[in-house]
Amino acid sequence: MPRRRGIIDHFLNTLAEGAGETVSSSHVPLPPLAGLEPAHLDWQRDDTGESAPRSTRFDDVYFSRHDGRAETEHVFLHGNALPQRLAAWRERRPFTIGETGFGTGLNMLCAWACFDAHAPAQARLHLVSTERYPLSRNDLARALATWPDLARRAERLISQWPEPVAGVHRLWLDERVTLDLHFGDAAERLALLEGRVDAWFLDGFAPAKNPEMWHPELFAAMVARSRPGATFATFTCAGVVKRGLAAAGFAWRKVPGFGRKREMLCGEIAEPPADTRRQRTPWFSPPAPHPPRHVAVIGAGIAGASTAAALARRGVAVTLIDRFDRAELGTTHLQGALYVKLAVETNLQSRTYLAGLLHSRRWLAQLDPEQSLWRPSGVLQLALDEKEHQRQTRFLANHSLPQSVVRGLDAETAGRVAGIRLEAPALDYPDAAWVRPLELCVRLAQTPGVSFCRGEVTALHGNEAGWTLTLADGECLEAEQVVVAAAHEAAGFSQLAALPLQPVRGQVSQLAMPADAPALGRVVCAGGYVPPAAEGVLNFGATFAPGDTDLAEREADHAANLAELERGLPHFVAALRKAGADLTPTRLTARTGVRAASPDKSPYCGPVPDAEAWRRDYAVLTKDATRVPDVAGGHHPGLWISAAHGSRGMASAPLCAELLASRLCDEPLPLEWPLVDHLHPGRRIIRDLVQGK
């Protein structure tokens, strides 16, 4: 299948400029950021007189309204012996079900109901499902309305239903159940899955109607993502399916089918093959999972607080350590923007940030449905000069994302949605937002299972039980594993000294708004950003000073922020002056902070490499980058990092938190494995070796 193989190869770029993530023989560019073609349905009456969703593309029904649920339970639940297996589940990791063809979600909702009915209270369930043609939200709701007893579960699914964008979309169905929707071709998505499955629902339209799905690549990808003893069940006994399963390594057997279907297939695989995806990049081989009971997280900003909350939701006891208690800071009126700036030509960084934007938007809606900590205001990126206008034009020409994610607007339309006259066209992200970052961190730190410790960690020492953390006052804390989320200060620990982290000072200016001041309807970004005013305060900025860690307020920075505000929004500034706003730099207040950035502007998220071992084991790359040693990358056991989120931390930190928590707890990851490798903190070590540095 050259088409399928080619798309996967696109993900395996060589050490491209600003990336340094993977090595492969493929030098073609990544496929564009894309929306998916939705499912096209009509509603066909079945033998009871009720209507059932039917795919016009495949000329087949998704299920029978009369017995669709009973068929799901017979084929997939009992075919995989789920009631018995879930009742006996005692692992600390979740039981994982994989599915080819999400469709209406009926199979996944039934699996969730089965889990609730049979699994012990401490068990967790992780669902992974692929879908090439996702239903619209309305069609999904109509299809699932057939079963009133599933209504509560269906509503959780429908309320989080993602935009039809290729990639991984994580949904939190309840405290114990997570669903990862992998939108795209089933074989391609499973080949990019980082995670392993206990039971497979091999679903999809019948092989005769949908031969594109039932290919050897699909069965090979299933086997490669299976745990030892993984089972499968499918409604079909087609020869192409039996041959494909057997060739991939599954043992299969015929069992009684459902209703008028005489037979179906079940089976299992005793020992799946080893994962060979990182043969070209052995340094990115993940460490063996050891789900912890207690983790220390250093740093209570958005990276650390979201990581602490993600671990605590999984039942891990977390000690969150920071020398500042953000709950004592009071009301700061500070607002941050949830936004991204995507590249014209697709790269791994853009893919990661787009995934992070969509993830954070769902995450915020679930965390704070009352919107006390954020507002879904949307974000405009202005094109203030011809160069940026041309860049945005090329971006729109290169990518086919849904307009609900990003769209191009002329100056007049952009001004209409912003609520103020604009002189420049813009990219509009309608579903982006602004956030109260300090208050959000306080909320996350109050997650049950998180204990806050005020102090400064000065040293980390590994031991047989895990790690000893030495505080500035001489006190020591013990933890099984440690996540360092201390921004640029992370480099102060000896184990992380090899990771380049640059401090970047920023100052946001704050203006008390007069009563008659104009109101913005969008966050507006150009050289800086300005959200709609909140509680009578307008935030705008921020300055960007690499290498600077001084937090003192500066009048010159206020002047720079005012100049940037007027450059982007001259009519807004004029209206502020007319309303009586005092725009004198000395009359403004400030919030200053120091962000951290990596040289390639992507975060560090993953296990901390043993830099000395990497330089020794991979020294040959300095002479010949094609000679890849067959040595897995060494890491400091149980030491992790989430840092270098820069000015886009709201789009990257929550997703990185889920990535780390999933890795620590031995779950499927919320990103494709090439993107996981792109974030690996050891990427700069390999890049420097290849470049002879």
XYZ file of C-alpha atoms in Angstrom:
693
model
C 0.000 0.000 0.000
C 2.297 2.849 -1.159
C -0.225 5.562 -0.244
C -0.514 4.466 3.390
C 3.194 3.812 3.806
C 4.031 7.192 2.293
C 1.891 9.120 4.757
C 3.514 7.369 7.697
C 6.942 8.098 6.247
C 6.017 11.775 6.194
C 6.076 11.687 9.981
C 9.600 10.343 10.077
C 11.509 13.394 8.929
C 15.249 13.564 9.263
C 17.009 16.102 11.467
C 15.261 19.096 9.938
C 15.958 22.715 10.806
C 14.658 23.520 14.258
C 13.564 19.985 14.951
C 16.259 17.371 15.517
C 13.708 14.749 16.321
C 13.957 11.680 14.111
C 16.181 10.016 11.547
C 14.800 8.295 8.476
C 15.481 7.783 4.813
C 12.464 9.910 3.980
C 13.098 13.560 3.222
C 9.654 14.470 1.938
C 7.714 17.160 3.791
C 5.060 16.310 6.335
C 1.477 16.169 5.072
C -0.493 19.381 5.668
C -2.573 20.047 8.744
C -5.961 18.810 7.676
C -9.569 18.427 8.562
C -11.285 15.167 7.720
C -14.218 14.525 5.468
C -17.198 13.908 7.757
C -19.468 10.900 7.565
C -22.414 11.345 5.204
C -25.538 9.670 6.523
C -29.100 8.997 5.671
C -31.526 7.495 8.126
C -32.945 4.187 6.970
C -36.002 2.535 8.498
C -35.327 -0.929 9.895
C -37.783 -3.800 10.351
C -39.250 -2.165 13.487
C -40.111 1.019 11.644
C -37.380 2.985 13.451
C -34.650 4.814 11.546
C -30.989 3.799 11.816
C -27.915 5.717 10.584
C -26.632 4.476 7.256
C -23.387 5.475 5.569
C -23.974 6.667 2.024
C -20.265 6.170 1.291
C -20.258 2.484 2.214
C -23.946 1.713 1.664
C -24.127 0.058 5.066
C -25.805 0.732 8.416
C -23.823 1.513 11.561
C -26.167 -0.680 13.606
C -29.742 -1.894 13.733
C -31.917 0.129 16.083
C -33.679 -3.105 16.938
C -30.700 -5.178 18.113
C -27.550 -3.094 17.581
C -26.661 -2.954 21.256
C -27.259 -6.684 21.769
C -24.966 -7.386 18.816
C -22.241 -5.171 20.292
C -22.456 -6.956 23.622
C -22.364 -10.411 22.005
C -19.572 -9.745 19.509
C -17.225 -7.351 21.250
C -17.868 -7.570 24.999
C -18.434 -11.305 25.339
C -16.180 -12.088 22.368
C -13.322 -10.589 24.411
C -14.617 -12.022 27.735
C -14.715 -8.487 29.118
C -17.099 -9.049 32.040
C -14.805 -11.720 33.486
C -11.548 -9.955 32.694
C -12.667 -6.615 34.068
C -13.975 -8.212 37.262
C -10.546 -9.786 37.794
C -8.552 -6.644 36.916
C -6.088 -5.653 39.660
C -3.376 -3.857 37.688
C -2.439 -0.276 38.585
C -2.429 0.624 34.897
C -5.762 0.885 33.064
C -7.297 -1.934 31.075
C -6.972 -0.801 27.459
C -9.404 -1.490 24.627
C -8.543 -0.661 21.035
C -11.109 -0.266 18.269
C -10.989 0.103 14.500
C -13.952 2.269 13.524
C -15.532 4.439 16.214
C -18.683 5.085 14.202
C -21.441 6.201 16.563
C -19.480 5.244 19.685
C -21.934 2.509 20.643
C -19.184 -0.087 21.188
C -17.172 2.228 23.426
C -20.186 3.286 25.486
C -21.146 -0.356 25.979
C -17.583 -1.167 27.048
C -17.755 1.700 29.539
C -21.055 0.368 30.922
C -19.527 -3.109 31.181
C -16.553 -1.653 33.061
C -18.821 0.148 35.525
C -20.818 -3.032 36.093
C -17.913 -5.430 36.634
C -14.584 -3.714 37.397
C -13.387 -3.119 40.981
C -13.522 0.428 42.334
C -9.796 1.114 41.928
C -9.653 -0.053 38.308
C -9.359 2.302 35.338
C -10.326 1.930 31.677
C -8.605 3.446 28.650
C -10.373 3.372 25.292
C -8.561 3.935 21.980
C -10.586 4.174 18.783
C -9.841 5.176 15.202
C -12.242 6.904 12.820
C -11.643 8.050 9.236
C -15.045 9.705 8.697
C -16.248 11.151 12.018
C -19.930 11.892 12.501
C -21.111 15.425 13.108
C -22.078 16.260 16.668
C -25.776 16.375 15.711
C -25.675 13.025 13.935
C -23.852 11.505 16.891
C -26.515 12.748 19.309
C -29.334 11.477 17.087
C -27.751 8.062 16.684
C -27.157 7.538 20.406
C -30.607 8.783 21.452
C -31.866 5.262 20.729
C -30.701 4.018 24.145
C -31.976 6.173 27.034
C -30.029 4.138 29.593
C -26.809 5.261 27.845
C -27.888 8.921 27.849
C -25.564 10.051 30.651
C -22.575 8.430 29.004
C -23.579 9.680 25.572
C -23.817 13.254 26.851
C -20.251 13.083 28.206
C -19.083 11.977 24.782
C -21.140 14.477 22.804
C -20.167 17.452 24.984
C -16.468 16.832 24.257
C -16.830 15.745 20.616
C -13.748 17.149 18.830
C -13.397 18.994 15.569
C -12.768 16.682 12.584
C -8.997 17.233 12.572
C -6.566 14.395 11.876
C -4.726 13.411 15.051
C -5.311 12.277 18.618
C -8.134 13.783 20.680
C -8.304 12.875 24.380
C -11.691 12.904 26.113
C -12.327 12.374 29.837
C -15.500 10.321 30.066
C -15.391 10.179 33.862
C -12.844 9.968 36.685
C -11.869 6.407 35.757
C -12.491 6.262 32.007
C -10.477 7.976 29.253
C -11.150 7.882 25.514
C -8.537 8.670 22.868
C -10.079 9.293 19.453
C -7.529 8.834 16.668
C -9.042 10.570 13.645
C -7.696 9.226 10.379
C -7.145 5.961 8.509
C -7.185 3.051 10.972
C -3.919 1.420 9.870
C -2.094 4.754 9.735
C -3.358 5.838 13.151
C -2.485 2.546 14.834
C 0.993 2.631 13.283
C 1.468 6.006 14.991
C -0.041 4.925 18.324
C 2.288 4.991 21.322
C 0.667 2.475 23.646
C -0.441 -1.135 23.950
C -3.866 -2.771 23.955
C -5.424 -5.608 25.987
C -8.520 -6.244 23.850
C -9.440 -5.294 20.290
C -12.812 -4.483 18.777
C -12.126 -5.177 15.102
C -15.081 -3.251 13.719
C -15.850 -1.259 10.609
C -18.109 -1.676 7.642
C -18.106 -5.134 6.103
C -14.977 -6.099 4.114
C -17.013 -6.329 0.914
C -18.198 -2.735 1.350
C -15.044 -1.232 2.888
C -12.065 -3.200 1.503
C -9.797 -0.159 2.031
C -9.701 -0.783 5.795
C -9.210 -4.562 5.928
C -5.616 -4.665 4.730
C -2.489 -6.448 6.023
C -1.159 -3.131 7.371
C -4.106 -2.911 9.750
C -3.528 -6.362 11.239
C 0.222 -5.761 11.495
C -0.382 -2.495 13.338
C -2.799 -4.225 15.724
C -0.275 -6.913 16.560
C 2.509 -4.388 17.089
C 0.346 -2.437 19.562
C -0.848 -5.500 21.494
C 0.144 -6.608 24.950
C 1.010 -10.286 25.518
C -2.245 -12.225 25.604
C -4.255 -9.487 23.896
C -7.558 -10.689 22.467
C -9.710 -9.617 19.546
C -13.273 -10.117 18.381
C -14.955 -9.247 15.088
C -18.349 -9.857 13.510
C -16.909 -11.021 10.176
C -15.518 -14.360 9.051
C -14.351 -13.089 5.663
C -11.354 -14.908 4.243
C -9.317 -11.728 3.877
C -9.733 -11.120 7.612
C -8.780 -14.649 8.654
C -5.714 -14.632 6.418
C -4.655 -11.163 7.564
C -5.001 -11.996 11.245
C -3.087 -15.249 10.904
C -0.288 -13.659 8.882
C 0.104 -10.938 11.514
C 0.384 -13.482 14.344
C -3.118 -13.710 15.829
C -4.617 -17.127 16.514
C -8.292 -17.125 15.507
C -11.273 -19.377 15.918
C -14.855 -19.344 14.779
C -17.571 -18.972 17.405
C -21.346 -18.548 17.137
C -22.318 -15.183 15.688
C -25.218 -12.937 16.551
C -28.757 -13.244 15.231
C -28.886 -14.354 11.631
C -25.072 -14.315 11.377
C -24.041 -17.903 11.990
C -20.360 -17.345 12.869
C -17.887 -14.661 13.978
C -14.184 -14.623 14.876
C -12.377 -14.388 18.218
C -8.729 -14.897 19.033
C -5.585 -13.753 20.771
C -1.850 -13.343 20.460
C 0.460 -14.830 23.078
C 3.670 -12.909 22.359
C 3.480 -9.817 20.120
C 6.638 -8.866 18.232
C 9.089 -6.349 19.653
C 8.532 -2.696 18.790
C 11.079 -1.845 16.086
C 9.941 1.693 15.289
C 12.933 3.297 16.976
C 15.668 1.241 15.337
C 16.820 4.392 13.551
C 16.507 6.463 16.731
C 17.332 4.131 19.649
C 18.015 7.109 21.914
C 14.277 7.798 22.037
C 13.404 4.292 23.266
C 11.226 4.899 26.322
C 12.271 3.579 29.728
C 10.393 0.559 31.068
C 7.207 1.693 32.831
C 6.989 1.536 36.625
C 3.682 3.125 37.676
C 4.470 5.107 40.846
C 2.493 5.594 44.028
C 4.168 8.897 44.968
C 5.652 11.564 42.690
C 7.256 14.881 43.582
C 6.667 17.723 41.113
C 9.073 20.661 41.317
C 7.455 23.902 40.183
C 3.841 24.992 40.633
C 3.394 27.019 37.449
C 1.125 25.801 34.684
C 3.525 22.986 33.681
C 3.959 21.636 37.208
C 0.421 22.240 38.451
C -1.195 20.575 35.436
C 1.189 17.608 35.760
C 0.390 17.271 39.465
C -3.343 17.321 38.741
C -3.008 14.788 35.887
C -1.128 12.351 38.134
C -3.502 12.831 41.044
C -6.500 12.028 38.828
C -4.854 8.651 38.259
C -4.596 7.928 41.975
C -0.939 8.914 42.356
C -0.034 10.815 45.536
C 1.713 14.055 44.513
C 3.880 16.464 46.464
C 3.922 19.780 44.579
C 6.903 21.912 45.590
C 7.465 25.613 44.895
C 8.986 28.503 46.816
C 5.903 30.593 45.969
C 2.404 29.763 47.140
C 0.259 31.183 44.364
C -2.806 31.061 46.599
C -1.227 33.883 48.649
C -0.799 36.206 45.681
C -4.436 37.336 45.703
C -6.147 38.781 42.647
C -3.646 39.814 39.988
C -6.037 40.346 37.031
C -3.378 38.698 34.861
C -4.641 37.082 31.656
C -2.807 34.717 29.364
C -3.720 33.787 25.810
C -4.384 30.247 24.641
C -3.087 30.527 21.100
C -0.574 29.106 18.625
C 1.270 30.349 15.574
C 1.377 27.552 13.033
C 4.066 27.252 10.368
C 3.383 27.710 6.662
C 5.098 24.417 5.873
C 4.032 21.618 8.187
C 6.536 20.563 10.808
C 6.383 18.490 13.962
C 6.305 21.601 16.118
C 3.150 22.880 14.401
C 1.495 19.487 14.718
C 2.318 19.409 18.424
C 1.032 22.915 19.103
C -2.168 22.376 17.133
C -2.821 19.227 19.164
C -2.088 21.233 22.304
C -4.493 24.028 21.361
C -7.369 21.613 20.760
C -6.480 19.638 23.885
C -6.337 22.692 26.169
C -9.686 23.926 24.907
C -11.413 20.640 25.829
C -9.450 20.421 29.077
C -10.506 23.874 30.229
C -14.150 23.184 29.415
C -14.071 20.037 31.550
C -12.033 21.567 34.373
C -14.034 24.787 34.650
C -17.399 24.570 32.872
C -18.515 27.749 34.680
C -15.701 29.650 32.902
C -14.558 31.396 36.057
C -10.909 30.903 35.053
C -11.110 31.395 31.280
C -13.224 32.660 28.397
C -13.604 31.120 24.909
C -13.092 34.522 23.295
C -11.241 33.398 20.190
C -7.913 34.823 19.032
C -7.045 37.022 16.053
C -3.506 37.045 14.660
C -3.098 40.282 12.752
C -1.019 40.593 9.601
C 0.429 44.055 10.188
C 2.823 44.000 7.243
C 2.988 42.472 3.792
C 5.400 39.739 4.880
C 3.013 38.429 7.516
C 0.057 38.800 5.155
C 1.837 36.657 2.584
C 2.757 34.130 5.270
C -0.864 33.812 6.368
C -2.040 33.530 2.770
C 0.397 30.684 2.118
C -0.631 28.993 5.354
C -4.297 28.975 4.342
C -3.398 27.684 0.877
C -1.281 24.851 2.306
C -3.677 23.536 4.938
C -7.311 22.484 5.012
C -8.296 22.851 8.645
C -11.962 23.412 9.532
C -12.960 27.067 9.760
C -14.044 26.396 13.314
C -10.335 25.871 14.073
C -8.716 28.584 11.949
C -9.890 30.823 9.115
C -8.655 33.852 7.232
C -10.503 37.148 7.626
C -10.175 40.427 5.771
C -9.675 43.579 7.826
C -13.349 44.528 7.827
C -14.555 41.105 8.986
C -11.747 40.808 11.526
C -12.732 44.177 12.939
C -16.331 43.080 13.199
C -15.486 40.007 15.307
C -12.960 42.006 17.374
C -15.467 44.764 18.062
C -13.067 47.500 16.943
C -11.999 48.871 13.569
C -8.908 47.095 12.249
C -6.563 48.012 9.433
C -5.129 44.543 8.817
C -6.384 41.096 7.798
C -5.929 38.263 10.263
C -6.039 34.585 11.011
C -8.939 33.876 13.338
C -8.953 30.996 15.824
C -12.621 31.060 16.906
C -12.228 28.371 19.561
C -9.107 29.804 21.258
C -9.343 31.585 24.586
C -7.859 33.680 27.345
C -7.051 32.249 30.761
C -6.326 33.463 34.306
C -3.041 31.559 34.746
C -2.355 32.147 38.445
C -5.874 31.288 39.519
C -5.785 28.237 37.247
C -2.589 27.003 38.928
C -4.219 27.431 42.348
C -7.227 25.378 41.213
C -4.972 22.611 39.884
C -2.893 22.543 43.069
C -6.101 21.900 45.021
C -6.834 18.671 43.135
C -7.508 15.869 45.651
C -4.306 13.874 46.061
C -1.989 16.881 45.606
C -0.123 18.158 48.678
C 1.603 21.530 48.394
C 5.031 22.025 49.964
C 6.501 25.509 50.104
C 10.234 25.365 49.628
C 13.134 25.452 47.187
C 14.678 22.199 45.992
C 18.447 22.620 45.761
C 19.586 19.096 44.878
C 18.307 15.737 43.606
C 19.900 12.417 44.535
C 18.824 9.061 43.152
C 18.619 6.033 45.415
C 17.275 2.481 45.344
C 13.800 3.606 46.419
C 13.631 6.569 44.050
C 14.805 10.107 44.770
C 15.834 12.283 47.690
C 15.034 15.985 47.298
C 17.081 18.380 49.414
C 15.426 21.704 50.256
C 17.151 25.004 50.906
C 16.363 24.769 54.637
C 18.112 21.381 54.852
C 14.935 19.307 54.967
C 14.802 16.237 52.725
C 11.823 14.703 50.951
C 11.548 11.248 49.428
C 9.653 10.300 46.272
C 9.550 7.330 43.923
C 9.754 9.560 40.855
C 10.288 13.267 40.199
C 8.990 15.663 37.551
C 10.988 18.878 37.175
C 8.762 21.718 35.944
C 10.821 24.641 37.181
C 11.194 26.567 33.890
C 14.740 27.887 33.347
C 15.738 26.950 36.892
C 15.503 23.275 35.914
C 19.009 23.557 34.459
C 20.317 24.157 37.989
C 20.013 20.450 38.777
C 23.105 18.494 37.789
C 21.074 15.805 36.012
C 19.538 18.436 33.704
C 22.519 20.729 33.179
C 23.039 19.438 29.620
C 19.641 20.692 28.469
C 19.845 24.197 26.996
C 17.245 26.396 28.701
C 17.150 30.142 28.110
C 15.408 32.506 30.528
C 13.208 35.107 28.840
C 11.908 38.025 30.875
C 8.493 39.428 30.012
C 6.475 42.358 31.344
C 2.735 42.737 30.905
C 1.242 46.206 31.344
C -2.105 46.682 33.079
C -4.494 49.592 32.542
C -7.527 50.440 34.659
C -10.279 50.890 32.064
C -12.557 53.941 32.200
C -16.306 53.393 32.270
C -16.879 54.272 28.605
C -13.884 52.349 27.240
C -14.432 50.156 24.152
C -14.673 46.390 24.642
C -12.694 43.890 22.591
C -14.460 40.763 21.414
C -11.317 38.727 20.721
C -7.806 38.318 22.020
C -5.745 40.212 19.437
C -2.144 39.190 18.742
C 0.565 40.711 16.589
C 3.924 41.703 18.070
C 2.214 41.360 21.447
C -1.216 40.378 22.690
C -4.221 42.026 24.302
C -7.236 40.094 25.638
C -10.661 41.602 26.281
C -10.596 43.505 29.575
C -11.599 41.535 32.663
C -12.949 43.106 35.854
C -12.082 46.563 34.570
C -8.416 45.822 33.826
C -6.793 45.638 30.399
C -3.680 43.470 30.066
C -1.364 44.034 27.129
C 2.201 43.139 26.233
C 4.404 41.338 26.671
C 8.010 42.325 26.299
C 10.560 39.694 25.311
C 14.035 39.899 26.846
C 16.149 36.723 26.397
C 18.715 36.088 29.106
C 17.122 38.578 31.518
C 15.836 37.401 34.924
C 15.264 40.752 36.654
C 11.646 40.990 37.819
C 11.654 44.705 38.630
C 8.980 46.773 36.863
C 10.356 48.956 34.045
C 8.876 52.151 32.656
C 10.626 51.498 29.343
C 8.751 48.219 29.007
C 5.437 49.978 29.601
C 6.356 52.407 26.833
C 7.252 49.510 24.519
C 3.969 47.745 25.268
C 1.989 50.930 24.607
C 3.788 51.446 21.294
C 3.041 47.869 20.232
C -0.603 48.218 21.272
C -1.004 51.361 19.178
C 0.787 49.791 16.211
C -1.670 46.881 16.135
C -4.847 48.595 17.350
C -4.613 52.321 16.587
C -8.388 52.860 16.597
C -8.744 51.014 19.895
C -6.052 53.183 21.502
C -7.710 56.314 20.125
C -11.023 55.185 21.618
C -9.312 54.543 24.959
C -7.930 58.068 24.993
C -11.320 59.501 24.056
C -12.872 57.590 26.971
C -10.343 59.194 29.332
C -7.863 56.335 29.798
C -4.519 57.484 31.196
C -1.916 55.901 28.919
C 1.084 57.483 30.616
C 3.681 54.714 31.187
C 4.214 55.743 34.808
C 0.491 55.309 35.540
C 0.390 51.688 34.427
C 0.907 48.664 36.677
C 2.846 45.576 35.709
C 3.147 41.841 36.035
C 6.606 40.499 35.273
C 7.798 36.950 34.906
C 10.561 34.815 33.471
C 9.675 32.166 30.933
C 11.979 29.443 29.657
C 12.697 28.639 26.021
C 14.589 25.909 24.203
C 16.774 26.653 21.163
C 14.232 25.110 18.775
C 11.236 26.715 20.564
C 9.600 23.368 21.391
C 9.092 22.231 24.993
C 11.080 19.539 26.740
C 8.732 16.789 27.863
C 9.839 13.285 28.731
C 12.425 11.237 30.603
C 15.665 13.026 31.497
C 18.563 11.538 29.495
C 21.861 10.559 31.039
C 23.795 13.054 28.925
C 27.207 11.544 29.675
C 26.032 8.086 28.599
C 24.423 9.465 25.432
C 27.600 11.271 24.395
C 29.574 8.081 24.962
C 27.119 5.621 23.392
C 26.365 7.760 20.335
C 29.771 9.380 19.790
C 30.028 7.712 16.367
C 27.288 10.054 15.079
C 29.826 12.869 15.122
C 31.796 11.111 12.392
C 28.964 9.418 10.519
C 25.305 10.195 11.252
C 24.197 7.066 9.357
C 25.973 4.726 11.787
C 23.338 4.316 14.458
C 24.463 2.189 17.419
C 22.065 -0.493 18.572
C 21.948 0.917 22.098
C 18.811 2.159 23.835
C 19.104 5.598 25.361
C 20.042 5.677 29.033
C 17.940 7.819 31.363
C 18.016 8.867 34.999
C 15.482 6.346 36.343
C 12.252 7.981 37.417
C 13.318 11.551 36.552
C 11.172 13.559 34.121
C 10.917 17.106 32.837
C 8.254 19.467 31.513
C 9.852 22.811 30.689
C 10.661 25.355 27.955
C 6.995 26.117 27.248
C 7.824 29.762 26.504
C 4.977 32.136 25.713
C 2.625 29.374 24.510
C 2.507 27.342 27.687
C -1.277 27.314 27.810
C -1.261 25.401 24.519
C 1.563 22.998 25.409
C 1.765 22.449 29.178
C -1.619 20.709 29.758
C -0.984 18.302 26.871
C 2.550 17.645 28.132
C 1.076 16.971 31.577
C -1.153 14.274 30.094
C 1.784 12.921 28.121
C 3.934 12.559 31.240
C 1.141 11.182 33.413
C 0.250 8.635 30.723
C 3.878 7.585 30.333
C 4.423 7.234 34.079
C 1.199 5.250 34.517
C 1.772 2.944 31.517
C -1.122 4.213 29.396
C -1.501 4.969 25.689
C -0.132 8.431 24.996
C -2.185 11.415 23.764
C 0.219 12.137 20.883
C 1.584 10.174 17.941
C 4.975 8.654 18.681
C 6.936 10.932 16.277
C 5.536 13.939 18.169
C 6.455 12.297 21.472
C 10.014 11.947 20.165
C 9.955 15.547 18.954
C 9.415 16.652 22.568
C 12.068 14.341 24.031
C 14.544 16.388 26.096
C 17.496 14.463 24.648
C 16.924 15.694 21.100
C 19.477 18.499 21.453
C 22.188 16.096 22.572
C 21.762 14.062 19.398
C 21.566 17.180 17.245
C 24.798 18.506 18.707
C 26.558 15.172 18.143
C 25.415 15.020 14.516
C 26.599 18.595 13.981
C 29.933 17.900 15.659
C 29.360 20.273 18.559
